[in-house]
Amino acid sequence: MKERKSENRKKGKHTNKNENKQEYKSQDSTNQFTDDLVLNLEAIKQEIGHNWDVHFREFVIGRTDIRAVIAFVEGLSDKELIDKNIMKSLMVDFTGEYKQKLPYVKGSISKEFIKNQVLSISEVEEVDSIKELASKVLTGSTALLIDGVVDALVLGTIKGKTRAIEEPVSEALVRGPRVGFTEALTDNTSLLRGNGEIENLSLVKFQVGTRSKKDLVVAYIKEIVDPELVQEVETRIKKIDIDNVPESGYVEQLIEDNYLSPFPQVQSTERPDRVIAALMEGRVAILLDGTPFALMVPFTFSMMLQSPEDYYERWIPSTFIRLLRYLAGFLSLFTPALYIAFISFHPGLIPTKLAISIIGTRSGVPFPALIEALFMEISIEILREAGLRLPKPIGPAMGIVGGLIIGEAAVQAGIVSPILVIVVALTAISSFAIPQYSAGITLRILRFVAMLCAATLGLYGVILFFLFMTSHLVKLKSFGVPYVSPAVPYRLREWKDLMVRMPLMMMKRRPKMMHTKDPIRKG
């Protein structure tokens, strides 16, 4: 009995597998179009007909007896384009002259004739799969099905709704173009094309997302870029396997080298001029439909503290401002940690008069230096985040007023010392001088780690933190390029655009780390 049951179970498994295979084959067969318009229309309606915004329009082509139907989505498809270039061409302009030219036998019509001589529309694509047609229709294209024709025609009727081109909000400049990317991929690619007549600017299109597909473009200059870099970027993009990619931040996280590192390895920007400058250096840009933020790879540490304005001004003021940014980055990262280390472990290193003044201001403070520093830093971070989320008219005012009130109230209550308020204010102001927002977030996070190290081991802890951070940066790479290049590996010739910005006449070569085809930039 047991043997029979096991045999029956095995037979049942085999029959279920065979039934599943037959169902799968039948599904595959029904997924293909036939030459019967009624069957094709029923299959499409089963796929997307339940959506209220999908419309079907049945009609007869010209003076023939051939039936046809179009399918489009309300709001995504351009109705004016459909009426003038599709319906009018097939119903009104299709006269007896056309009928005499085509092989018209038993109600059939030539698909090539309709596509090449009747339809006055630029984008026409043949599709033989119902699911592929459904995805095209749901993104704004119009489907045309003709009785007696096996394949369906997909017509480009996507309605473009984009905002006006404005100045980037996150990367404001005193001197430079007042142009920023938008959410439309076609607008962004046209902005790149419009930055002068760039020879060999290649724009390669991909699709990302398994359920919600989006267009993605990889941009590079063919005569400059390293082919291995392009191949690596394309390989990583093809490996993206996720349902939806709503913003370029998803792409950034899925293609970076080390996702555990706090430092960004892909640069994001809203500025077309910054992208063009990166392409001219031999880098690769990535643009995603639906977001104004483009990505650039590879990314190095020095790029965090550089701004396009450095190259629009003369080299002396640009060098001074860049050095100020390096100083601001150091103060933003280490000022609270140094305060904790000196107050808690090394008061003897402070000048006598200053030490007496600090001790006098901290005489009534009930907390150690670490607790009062954490209290103030966390308060500032909360105020900063609240200022970003509040409406624009009241956000900046709320941040300034809130900081003043909390600082003054904390000093009056004896919770923190006045010298700490100065330290925290200097730290906050310094963090705003970082051009890259993502880099500023990294420094803000590492600041708390440095504070904990200082509270544990004093200056030794700060030095150990600096050594560990430096060793991590040296090992870190972005698409095969060392993160701290050209400092490591050491290339003195490329220091002309590292901490200083030398005159443009002296920067004749592109960065050697990019392995470009054409290393000469000028002269």
Short mmCIF file of C-alpha atoms in Angstrom, two decimals:
data_model
loop_
_atom_site.label_atom_id
_atom_site.label_comp_id
_atom_site.label_asym_id
_atom_site.label_seq_id
_atom_site.Cartn_x
_atom_site.Cartn_y
_atom_site.Cartn_z
CA MET A 1 0.00 0.00 0.00
CA LYS A 2 2.78 2.41 0.94
CA GLU A 3 4.60 1.63 -2.32
CA ARG A 4 1.43 2.35 -4.33
CA LYS A 5 0.90 5.64 -2.48
CA SER A 6 4.47 6.69 -3.14
CA GLU A 7 4.08 5.74 -6.81
CA ASN A 8 0.83 7.72 -7.00
CA ARG A 9 2.53 10.69 -5.36
CA LYS A 10 5.37 10.50 -7.86
CA LYS A 11 2.87 10.23 -10.71
CA GLY A 12 0.96 13.17 -9.27
CA LYS A 13 4.13 15.22 -9.12
CA HIS A 14 4.94 14.33 -12.71
CA THR A 15 1.41 15.14 -13.87
CA ASN A 16 1.48 18.47 -12.02
CA LYS A 17 4.79 19.32 -13.64
CA ASN A 18 3.45 18.38 -17.05
CA GLU A 19 0.29 20.42 -16.45
CA ASN A 20 2.41 23.40 -15.38
CA LYS A 21 4.57 23.03 -18.49
CA GLN A 22 1.45 22.86 -20.68
CA GLU A 23 -0.01 25.94 -18.95
CA TYR A 24 3.29 27.77 -19.41
CA LYS A 25 3.38 26.84 -23.09
CA SER A 26 -0.22 27.96 -23.53
CA GLN A 27 0.56 31.25 -21.83
CA ASP A 28 3.54 31.73 -24.13
CA SER A 29 1.38 30.97 -27.14
CA THR A 30 -1.34 33.43 -26.10
CA ASN A 31 1.32 36.07 -25.47
CA GLN A 32 1.98 36.29 -29.23
CA PHE A 33 -0.19 38.21 -31.69
CA THR A 34 -2.25 36.54 -34.40
CA ASP A 35 -3.74 37.93 -37.62
CA ASP A 36 -7.22 38.09 -35.99
CA LEU A 37 -7.98 41.56 -34.64
CA VAL A 38 -10.73 40.31 -32.30
CA LEU A 39 -8.43 37.83 -30.56
CA ASN A 40 -5.62 40.38 -30.30
CA LEU A 41 -7.92 43.02 -28.84
CA GLU A 42 -9.32 40.58 -26.28
CA ALA A 43 -5.79 39.59 -25.21
CA ILE A 44 -4.75 43.22 -24.78
CA LYS A 45 -7.90 44.06 -22.81
CA GLN A 46 -7.22 41.13 -20.49
CA GLU A 47 -3.73 42.51 -19.91
CA ILE A 48 -4.41 46.24 -19.42
CA GLY A 49 -8.13 46.76 -20.13
CA HIS A 50 -9.02 46.92 -16.42
CA ASN A 51 -7.23 50.28 -16.11
CA TRP A 52 -9.74 53.14 -16.36
CA ASP A 53 -7.24 55.47 -18.07
CA VAL A 54 -6.53 53.04 -20.96
CA HIS A 55 -8.72 53.86 -23.97
CA PHE A 56 -9.43 51.80 -27.09
CA ARG A 57 -10.63 53.38 -30.35
CA GLU A 58 -11.89 51.10 -33.14
CA PHE A 59 -12.27 52.39 -36.71
CA VAL A 60 -12.07 51.44 -40.38
CA ILE A 61 -9.06 52.40 -42.49
CA GLY A 62 -10.03 54.92 -45.18
CA ARG A 63 -12.36 53.62 -47.90
CA THR A 64 -11.43 49.99 -47.26
CA ASP A 65 -13.22 47.44 -45.13
CA ILE A 66 -10.16 46.79 -42.98
CA ARG A 67 -10.77 47.27 -39.27
CA ALA A 68 -8.15 48.67 -36.91
CA VAL A 69 -7.90 49.79 -33.29
CA ILE A 70 -5.61 52.05 -31.33
CA ALA A 71 -4.88 51.86 -27.57
CA PHE A 72 -3.48 54.74 -25.52
CA VAL A 73 -3.35 56.04 -21.95
CA GLU A 74 -5.19 59.19 -20.95
CA GLY A 75 -2.78 61.87 -19.75
CA LEU A 76 0.42 60.12 -20.88
CA SER A 77 -0.29 60.10 -24.62
CA ASP A 78 -0.51 63.24 -26.74
CA LYS A 79 -4.10 63.30 -28.06
CA GLU A 80 -3.39 66.06 -30.54
CA LEU A 81 -0.57 64.03 -32.04
CA ILE A 82 -2.82 60.95 -32.20
CA ASP A 83 -5.63 62.83 -33.92
CA LYS A 84 -3.50 64.64 -36.50
CA ASN A 85 -0.75 62.15 -37.30
CA ILE A 86 -2.48 58.78 -36.77
CA MET A 87 -6.28 58.99 -36.99
CA LYS A 88 -6.34 61.62 -39.75
CA SER A 89 -3.69 59.78 -41.77
CA LEU A 90 -5.53 56.45 -41.56
CA MET A 91 -9.14 57.64 -41.89
CA VAL A 92 -9.17 60.91 -43.87
CA ASP A 93 -5.96 61.08 -45.89
CA PHE A 94 -6.19 57.41 -46.84
CA THR A 95 -7.85 57.93 -50.24
CA GLY A 96 -8.35 55.74 -53.28
CA GLU A 97 -4.87 56.65 -54.53
CA TYR A 98 -3.33 54.67 -51.69
CA LYS A 99 -5.66 51.78 -52.37
CA GLN A 100 -4.43 51.46 -55.94
CA LYS A 101 -0.78 51.35 -54.86
CA LEU A 102 -0.97 48.57 -52.28
CA PRO A 103 -1.62 44.83 -52.71
CA TYR A 104 -5.19 44.75 -51.43
CA VAL A 105 -6.42 41.15 -51.47
CA LYS A 106 -9.32 39.80 -49.39
CA GLY A 107 -9.34 42.66 -46.91
CA SER A 108 -5.62 42.48 -46.12
CA ILE A 109 -3.22 45.39 -46.15
CA SER A 110 0.53 45.80 -46.28
CA LYS A 111 2.08 46.60 -42.92
CA GLU A 112 5.14 48.15 -44.55
CA PHE A 113 2.91 50.39 -46.66
CA ILE A 114 1.09 51.68 -43.55
CA LYS A 115 4.34 52.24 -41.70
CA ASN A 116 6.36 53.85 -44.49
CA GLN A 117 3.78 55.77 -46.56
CA VAL A 118 0.67 56.45 -44.47
CA LEU A 119 1.65 57.20 -40.87
CA SER A 120 3.18 60.67 -40.53
CA ILE A 121 4.92 60.05 -37.22
CA SER A 122 8.63 59.74 -36.48
CA GLU A 123 8.76 56.85 -33.98
CA VAL A 124 7.31 53.56 -35.25
CA GLU A 125 8.25 50.18 -33.78
CA GLU A 126 7.00 46.67 -34.51
CA VAL A 127 6.06 44.49 -31.52
CA ASP A 128 5.04 40.82 -31.56
CA SER A 129 4.46 40.29 -27.82
CA ILE A 130 1.34 41.34 -25.94
CA LYS A 131 3.21 42.00 -22.69
CA GLU A 132 5.80 44.13 -24.46
CA LEU A 133 3.02 46.08 -26.14
CA ALA A 134 1.24 46.56 -22.81
CA SER A 135 4.36 47.99 -21.16
CA LYS A 136 4.85 50.39 -24.10
CA VAL A 137 1.24 51.60 -23.93
CA LEU A 138 1.37 52.14 -20.17
CA THR A 139 4.37 54.46 -20.60
CA GLY A 140 2.60 56.77 -23.09
CA SER A 141 3.03 55.15 -26.52
CA THR A 142 0.08 54.35 -28.77
CA ALA A 143 -0.56 50.83 -30.05
CA LEU A 144 -2.01 50.27 -33.55
CA LEU A 145 -3.52 46.88 -34.40
CA ILE A 146 -4.76 46.12 -37.92
CA ASP A 147 -6.94 43.19 -38.90
CA GLY A 148 -4.94 40.70 -40.94
CA VAL A 149 -1.58 41.98 -39.69
CA VAL A 150 0.22 39.75 -37.18
CA ASP A 151 2.48 42.30 -35.48
CA ALA A 152 1.33 45.46 -33.72
CA LEU A 153 2.81 48.89 -34.31
CA VAL A 154 3.92 51.04 -31.38
CA LEU A 155 3.85 54.76 -32.16
CA GLY A 156 5.78 57.37 -30.19
CA THR A 157 3.13 59.68 -28.76
CA ILE A 158 4.49 60.27 -25.26
CA LYS A 159 3.40 63.64 -23.93
CA GLY A 160 6.28 65.61 -22.45
CA LYS A 161 5.41 67.37 -19.19
CA THR A 162 8.51 68.90 -17.65
CA ARG A 163 9.29 71.86 -15.45
CA ALA A 164 11.24 74.80 -16.75
CA ILE A 165 15.04 74.75 -16.68
CA GLU A 166 16.10 76.61 -13.55
CA GLU A 167 19.20 77.27 -11.49
CA PRO A 168 20.24 74.28 -9.35
CA VAL A 169 19.07 74.67 -5.75
CA SER A 170 21.74 72.51 -4.13
CA GLU A 171 24.72 73.95 -6.07
CA ALA A 172 24.31 77.71 -6.26
CA LEU A 173 27.21 79.70 -7.70
CA VAL A 174 28.11 83.39 -7.72
CA ARG A 175 29.64 83.11 -11.17
CA GLY A 176 28.64 80.43 -13.65
CA PRO A 177 25.74 79.15 -15.78
CA ARG A 178 22.27 79.44 -14.26
CA VAL A 179 21.20 76.13 -15.77
CA GLY A 180 20.36 72.87 -14.04
CA PHE A 181 19.09 69.44 -15.00
CA THR A 182 15.37 68.61 -14.89
CA GLU A 183 13.44 65.38 -14.34
CA ALA A 184 13.13 64.70 -18.10
CA LEU A 185 15.94 62.59 -19.52
CA THR A 186 15.57 64.10 -23.00
CA ASP A 187 15.98 67.61 -21.57
CA ASN A 188 19.11 66.56 -19.72
CA THR A 189 20.72 64.94 -22.74
CA SER A 190 19.88 68.02 -24.83
CA LEU A 191 21.57 70.20 -22.19
CA LEU A 192 24.72 68.13 -22.60
CA ARG A 193 24.52 68.40 -26.38
CA GLY A 194 23.91 72.12 -26.08
CA ASN A 195 27.17 72.79 -24.23
CA GLY A 196 29.01 73.38 -27.47
CA GLU A 197 29.69 71.13 -30.43
CA ILE A 198 31.28 68.22 -28.56
CA GLU A 199 32.86 65.70 -30.88
CA ASN A 200 32.29 62.00 -30.19
CA LEU A 201 29.91 62.57 -27.25
CA SER A 202 28.35 59.12 -26.87
CA LEU A 203 25.00 58.61 -25.13
CA VAL A 204 24.25 54.90 -24.62
CA LYS A 205 20.78 53.98 -23.41
CA PHE A 206 19.89 51.23 -20.91
CA GLN A 207 16.79 50.19 -18.99
CA VAL A 208 16.82 49.57 -15.24
CA GLY A 209 14.13 48.12 -13.01
CA THR A 210 12.38 44.78 -13.44
CA ARG A 211 8.79 45.83 -12.70
CA SER A 212 8.96 49.58 -13.28
CA LYS A 213 11.35 50.11 -16.16
CA LYS A 214 13.20 53.41 -16.51
CA ASP A 215 15.56 54.73 -19.13
CA LEU A 216 19.17 55.32 -18.12
CA VAL A 217 21.87 56.95 -20.25
CA VAL A 218 25.63 56.49 -19.94
CA ALA A 219 27.51 59.51 -21.33
CA TYR A 220 31.19 59.70 -22.26
CA ILE A 221 33.50 61.18 -24.89
CA LYS A 222 34.72 58.33 -27.04
CA GLU A 223 38.07 59.84 -28.04
CA ILE A 224 39.03 60.59 -24.41
CA VAL A 225 37.60 57.99 -22.04
CA ASP A 226 39.28 54.72 -21.14
CA PRO A 227 37.28 51.87 -22.81
CA GLU A 228 37.80 49.63 -19.76
CA LEU A 229 36.11 52.25 -17.56
CA VAL A 230 33.10 52.38 -19.89
CA GLN A 231 32.88 48.60 -19.94
CA GLU A 232 33.03 48.44 -16.14
CA VAL A 233 30.27 51.04 -15.77
CA GLU A 234 28.03 49.26 -18.26
CA THR A 235 28.66 45.90 -16.59
CA ARG A 236 27.64 47.21 -13.18
CA ILE A 237 24.52 48.85 -14.60
CA LYS A 238 23.47 45.62 -16.32
CA LYS A 239 23.79 43.79 -12.98
CA ILE A 240 21.21 46.07 -11.32
CA ASP A 241 18.34 43.74 -10.40
CA ILE A 242 15.64 45.60 -8.48
CA ASP A 243 11.92 46.21 -8.94
CA ASN A 244 12.07 49.99 -9.19
CA VAL A 245 14.76 52.67 -9.52
CA PRO A 246 12.96 55.92 -8.57
CA GLU A 247 16.07 58.09 -8.23
CA SER A 248 19.73 58.07 -9.19
CA GLY A 249 20.61 57.46 -5.53
CA TYR A 250 19.53 53.84 -6.04
CA VAL A 251 21.97 53.51 -8.94
CA GLU A 252 24.72 55.13 -6.88
CA GLN A 253 24.30 52.62 -4.06
CA LEU A 254 24.10 49.61 -6.38
CA ILE A 255 27.23 50.37 -8.43
CA GLU A 256 29.65 51.75 -5.81
CA ASP A 257 32.74 49.75 -4.86
CA ASN A 258 32.38 49.62 -1.07
CA TYR A 259 28.86 50.09 0.30
CA LEU A 260 30.15 49.87 3.90
CA SER A 261 32.31 52.97 3.55
CA PRO A 262 30.94 56.27 4.92
CA PHE A 263 32.58 58.15 2.03
CA PRO A 264 30.66 58.57 -1.24
CA GLN A 265 32.34 56.91 -4.22
CA VAL A 266 30.02 58.39 -6.87
CA GLN A 267 29.57 62.11 -7.37
CA SER A 268 26.08 63.55 -7.90
CA THR A 269 25.33 66.92 -9.43
CA GLU A 270 22.55 69.02 -10.92
CA ARG A 271 24.88 71.11 -13.07
CA PRO A 272 25.46 70.27 -16.77
CA ASP A 273 28.70 72.30 -16.80
CA ARG A 274 30.12 70.09 -14.05
CA VAL A 275 29.20 66.96 -16.02
CA ILE A 276 30.84 68.34 -19.18
CA ALA A 277 34.00 69.17 -17.23
CA ALA A 278 34.08 65.61 -15.86
CA LEU A 279 33.60 64.13 -19.35
CA MET A 280 36.49 66.24 -20.63
CA GLU A 281 38.70 64.69 -17.93
CA GLY A 282 37.82 61.19 -19.10
CA ARG A 283 35.08 60.36 -16.60
CA VAL A 284 31.71 58.74 -17.26
CA ALA A 285 28.33 60.31 -16.46
CA ILE A 286 25.09 58.47 -15.70
CA LEU A 287 21.70 60.12 -16.23
CA LEU A 288 18.42 58.56 -15.09
CA ASP A 289 14.94 59.51 -16.25
CA GLY A 290 12.85 61.12 -13.51
CA THR A 291 15.61 62.82 -11.52
CA PRO A 292 17.68 66.01 -12.00
CA PHE A 293 20.74 64.47 -10.34
CA ALA A 294 23.38 63.02 -12.65
CA LEU A 295 26.15 60.70 -11.45
CA MET A 296 29.84 60.86 -12.33
CA VAL A 297 32.49 58.18 -11.90
CA PRO A 298 35.19 57.67 -10.84
CA PHE A 299 35.08 59.97 -7.80
CA THR A 300 38.06 61.06 -5.69
CA PHE A 301 38.38 62.73 -2.30
CA SER A 302 39.61 66.05 -3.71
CA MET A 303 36.44 66.41 -5.80
CA MET A 304 34.43 66.76 -2.58
CA LEU A 305 36.03 70.13 -1.92
CA GLN A 306 36.02 71.45 -5.48
CA SER A 307 33.42 73.69 -7.08
CA PRO A 308 32.90 74.65 -10.76
CA GLU A 309 33.38 78.25 -9.66
CA ASP A 310 37.05 77.46 -8.94
CA TYR A 311 37.68 77.44 -12.69
CA TYR A 312 35.52 80.43 -13.58
CA GLU A 313 37.52 82.80 -11.34
CA ARG A 314 41.21 83.64 -11.60
CA TRP A 315 43.61 81.17 -10.04
CA ILE A 316 44.69 83.28 -7.02
CA PRO A 317 41.21 83.82 -5.49
CA SER A 318 40.21 80.28 -6.49
CA THR A 319 43.23 78.84 -4.65
CA PHE A 320 42.49 80.92 -1.56
CA ILE A 321 38.84 79.83 -1.48
CA ARG A 322 39.78 76.17 -1.99
CA LEU A 323 42.26 76.30 0.90
CA LEU A 324 39.51 77.82 3.01
CA ARG A 325 37.33 74.82 2.16
CA TYR A 326 40.05 72.39 3.28
CA LEU A 327 40.35 74.34 6.54
CA ALA A 328 36.56 74.30 6.94
CA GLY A 329 36.50 70.53 6.41
CA PHE A 330 39.18 70.03 9.06
CA LEU A 331 37.34 72.28 11.55
CA SER A 332 34.02 70.58 10.84
CA LEU A 333 35.51 67.16 11.55
CA PHE A 334 37.92 67.76 14.45
CA THR A 335 36.94 70.92 16.37
CA PRO A 336 34.55 69.29 18.91
CA ALA A 337 36.91 66.33 19.34
CA LEU A 338 39.88 68.62 20.05
CA TYR A 339 37.78 70.60 22.54
CA ILE A 340 36.88 67.40 24.43
CA ALA A 341 40.48 66.13 24.36
CA PHE A 342 42.00 69.38 25.67
CA ILE A 343 39.36 69.94 28.37
CA SER A 344 39.21 66.36 29.64
CA PHE A 345 42.79 65.07 29.20
CA HIS A 346 45.27 67.79 28.25
CA PRO A 347 44.37 71.11 29.93
CA GLY A 348 48.09 71.76 30.37
CA LEU A 349 48.45 72.24 26.61
CA ILE A 350 46.07 75.21 26.71
CA PRO A 351 47.62 78.68 27.36
CA THR A 352 47.29 79.62 31.03
CA LYS A 353 45.04 82.65 30.65
CA LEU A 354 42.75 80.82 28.20
CA ALA A 355 42.63 77.76 30.48
CA ILE A 356 41.62 79.93 33.46
CA SER A 357 38.90 81.58 31.36
CA ILE A 358 37.54 78.23 30.19
CA ILE A 359 37.58 76.79 33.70
CA GLY A 360 35.70 79.85 34.94
CA THR A 361 32.96 79.45 32.34
CA ARG A 362 32.64 75.71 33.05
CA SER A 363 32.52 76.04 36.84
CA GLY A 364 28.75 75.55 37.04
CA VAL A 365 28.38 72.95 34.28
CA PRO A 366 27.24 69.62 35.80
CA PHE A 367 28.20 67.43 32.80
CA PRO A 368 31.54 66.29 31.41
CA ALA A 369 32.77 67.77 28.16
CA LEU A 370 31.56 64.83 26.06
CA ILE A 371 27.95 65.05 27.30
CA GLU A 372 27.64 68.80 26.80
CA ALA A 373 29.26 68.54 23.35
CA LEU A 374 26.91 65.73 22.32
CA PHE A 375 23.92 67.73 23.61
CA MET A 376 24.80 70.76 21.52
CA GLU A 377 25.83 68.85 18.39
CA ILE A 378 22.68 66.72 18.35
CA SER A 379 20.56 69.85 18.89
CA ILE A 380 22.24 71.55 15.94
CA GLU A 381 21.74 68.49 13.72
CA ILE A 382 18.03 68.31 14.63
CA LEU A 383 17.62 72.02 13.88
CA ARG A 384 19.40 71.59 10.55
CA GLU A 385 17.18 68.69 9.56
CA ALA A 386 14.06 70.57 10.67
CA GLY A 387 15.12 73.58 8.61
CA LEU A 388 15.41 71.38 5.51
CA ARG A 389 11.96 69.81 5.96
CA LEU A 390 10.08 73.01 6.80
CA PRO A 391 8.60 75.21 4.04
CA LYS A 392 11.24 77.36 2.33
CA PRO A 393 9.99 80.75 3.62
CA ILE A 394 10.34 79.75 7.28
CA GLY A 395 12.99 77.02 7.17
CA PRO A 396 16.18 79.18 7.32
CA ALA A 397 14.66 81.56 9.87
CA MET A 398 13.62 78.63 12.06
CA GLY A 399 17.15 77.20 12.01
CA ILE A 400 18.84 80.48 12.93
CA VAL A 401 16.34 81.50 15.61
CA GLY A 402 16.21 77.99 17.06
CA GLY A 403 20.01 77.80 17.29
CA LEU A 404 20.25 81.17 19.03
CA ILE A 405 17.47 80.40 21.49
CA ILE A 406 18.75 76.94 22.40
CA GLY A 407 22.36 78.14 22.76
CA GLU A 408 21.45 81.13 24.89
CA ALA A 409 19.01 79.13 27.03
CA ALA A 410 21.54 76.35 27.56
CA VAL A 411 24.20 78.82 28.70
CA GLN A 412 21.80 80.63 31.01
CA ALA A 413 20.68 77.34 32.53
CA GLY A 414 24.28 76.32 33.16
CA ILE A 415 24.00 73.15 31.05
CA VAL A 416 26.82 74.08 28.64
CA SER A 417 29.67 76.54 28.72
CA PRO A 418 29.85 79.62 26.44
CA ILE A 419 33.11 78.40 24.90
CA LEU A 420 31.34 75.24 23.69
CA VAL A 421 28.65 77.32 22.00
CA ILE A 422 31.42 79.07 20.05
CA VAL A 423 32.97 75.69 19.14
CA VAL A 424 29.65 74.24 17.95
CA ALA A 425 28.81 77.38 15.97
CA LEU A 426 32.21 77.30 14.27
CA THR A 427 31.74 73.63 13.46
CA ALA A 428 28.27 74.17 11.99
CA ILE A 429 29.39 77.12 9.85
CA SER A 430 32.41 75.18 8.60
CA SER A 431 30.24 72.25 7.53
CA PHE A 432 28.17 74.59 5.34
CA ALA A 433 31.30 75.52 3.37
CA ILE A 434 31.56 71.99 1.88
CA PRO A 435 30.31 72.18 -1.74
CA GLN A 436 29.10 68.57 -1.83
CA TYR A 437 26.07 67.87 0.38
CA SER A 438 26.84 64.13 0.61
CA ALA A 439 30.41 64.93 1.68
CA GLY A 440 29.07 67.23 4.39
CA ILE A 441 26.91 64.41 5.74
CA THR A 442 29.95 62.12 5.87
CA LEU A 443 31.95 64.65 7.89
CA ARG A 444 29.02 65.18 10.24
CA ILE A 445 28.81 61.44 10.95
CA LEU A 446 32.56 61.01 11.43
CA ARG A 447 32.59 64.03 13.78
CA PHE A 448 30.68 62.01 16.38
CA VAL A 449 33.13 59.11 16.02
CA ALA A 450 36.03 61.51 16.55
CA MET A 451 34.31 62.91 19.66
CA LEU A 452 33.94 59.44 21.17
CA CYS A 453 37.60 58.66 20.43
CA ALA A 454 38.65 61.93 22.06
CA ALA A 455 36.54 61.22 25.14
CA THR A 456 38.20 57.78 25.48
CA LEU A 457 41.89 58.43 24.83
CA GLY A 458 42.23 62.18 24.44
CA LEU A 459 44.58 63.40 21.72
CA TYR A 460 45.83 59.84 21.24
CA GLY A 461 42.28 58.82 20.35
CA VAL A 462 41.96 61.68 17.85
CA ILE A 463 45.28 60.71 16.25
CA LEU A 464 44.25 57.03 16.08
CA PHE A 465 40.94 58.02 14.50
CA PHE A 466 42.79 60.10 11.92
CA LEU A 467 45.16 57.21 11.14
CA PHE A 468 42.33 54.70 10.75
CA MET A 469 40.39 57.10 8.52
CA THR A 470 43.48 57.78 6.40
CA SER A 471 44.26 54.09 5.98
CA HIS A 472 40.66 53.46 4.92
CA LEU A 473 40.83 56.27 2.38
CA VAL A 474 44.10 54.93 0.97
CA LYS A 475 42.58 51.46 0.45
CA LEU A 476 39.31 52.80 -0.97
CA LYS A 477 38.81 52.88 -4.74
CA SER A 478 36.18 54.22 -7.10
CA PHE A 479 35.91 52.15 -10.29
CA GLY A 480 39.55 51.14 -10.02
CA VAL A 481 40.88 54.66 -9.30
CA PRO A 482 42.53 55.27 -5.88
CA TYR A 483 40.25 57.47 -3.78
CA VAL A 484 42.98 59.86 -2.58
CA SER A 485 44.71 60.12 -5.94
CA PRO A 486 46.95 61.97 -6.86
CA ALA A 487 48.23 62.05 -3.27
CA VAL A 488 48.44 58.24 -3.20
CA PRO A 489 49.93 57.10 -5.53
CA TYR A 490 52.10 60.20 -5.38
CA ARG A 491 52.05 62.29 -8.56
CA LEU A 492 53.46 65.77 -7.93
CA ARG A 493 52.61 67.00 -11.43
CA GLU A 494 48.90 66.50 -10.77
CA TRP A 495 48.96 68.53 -7.56
CA LYS A 496 48.31 71.58 -9.74
CA ASP A 497 44.60 70.96 -9.19
CA LEU A 498 44.53 69.37 -5.75
CA MET A 499 44.68 71.76 -2.79
CA VAL A 500 45.62 74.70 -5.01
CA ARG A 501 44.32 75.67 -8.42
CA MET A 502 47.19 76.65 -10.65
CA PRO A 503 46.71 78.85 -13.75
CA LEU A 504 44.91 77.19 -16.65
CA MET A 505 47.99 77.67 -18.84
CA MET A 506 49.89 75.25 -16.59
CA MET A 507 47.25 72.49 -16.55
CA LYS A 508 47.98 71.02 -19.97
CA ARG A 509 47.36 67.35 -19.24
CA ARG A 510 44.41 65.33 -18.09
CA PRO A 511 44.70 63.34 -14.84
CA LYS A 512 46.98 60.36 -15.40
CA MET A 513 44.85 58.19 -13.09
CA MET A 514 42.04 58.25 -15.70
CA HIS A 515 44.20 56.42 -18.33
CA THR A 516 42.65 58.52 -21.09
CA LYS A 517 43.26 57.94 -24.80
CA ASP A 518 44.19 61.59 -25.31
CA PRO A 519 46.23 62.82 -22.31
CA ILE A 520 46.70 66.35 -23.69
CA ARG A 521 44.12 68.89 -22.61
CA LYS A 522 45.80 72.10 -23.82
CA GLY A 523 48.64 72.96 -26.15
#
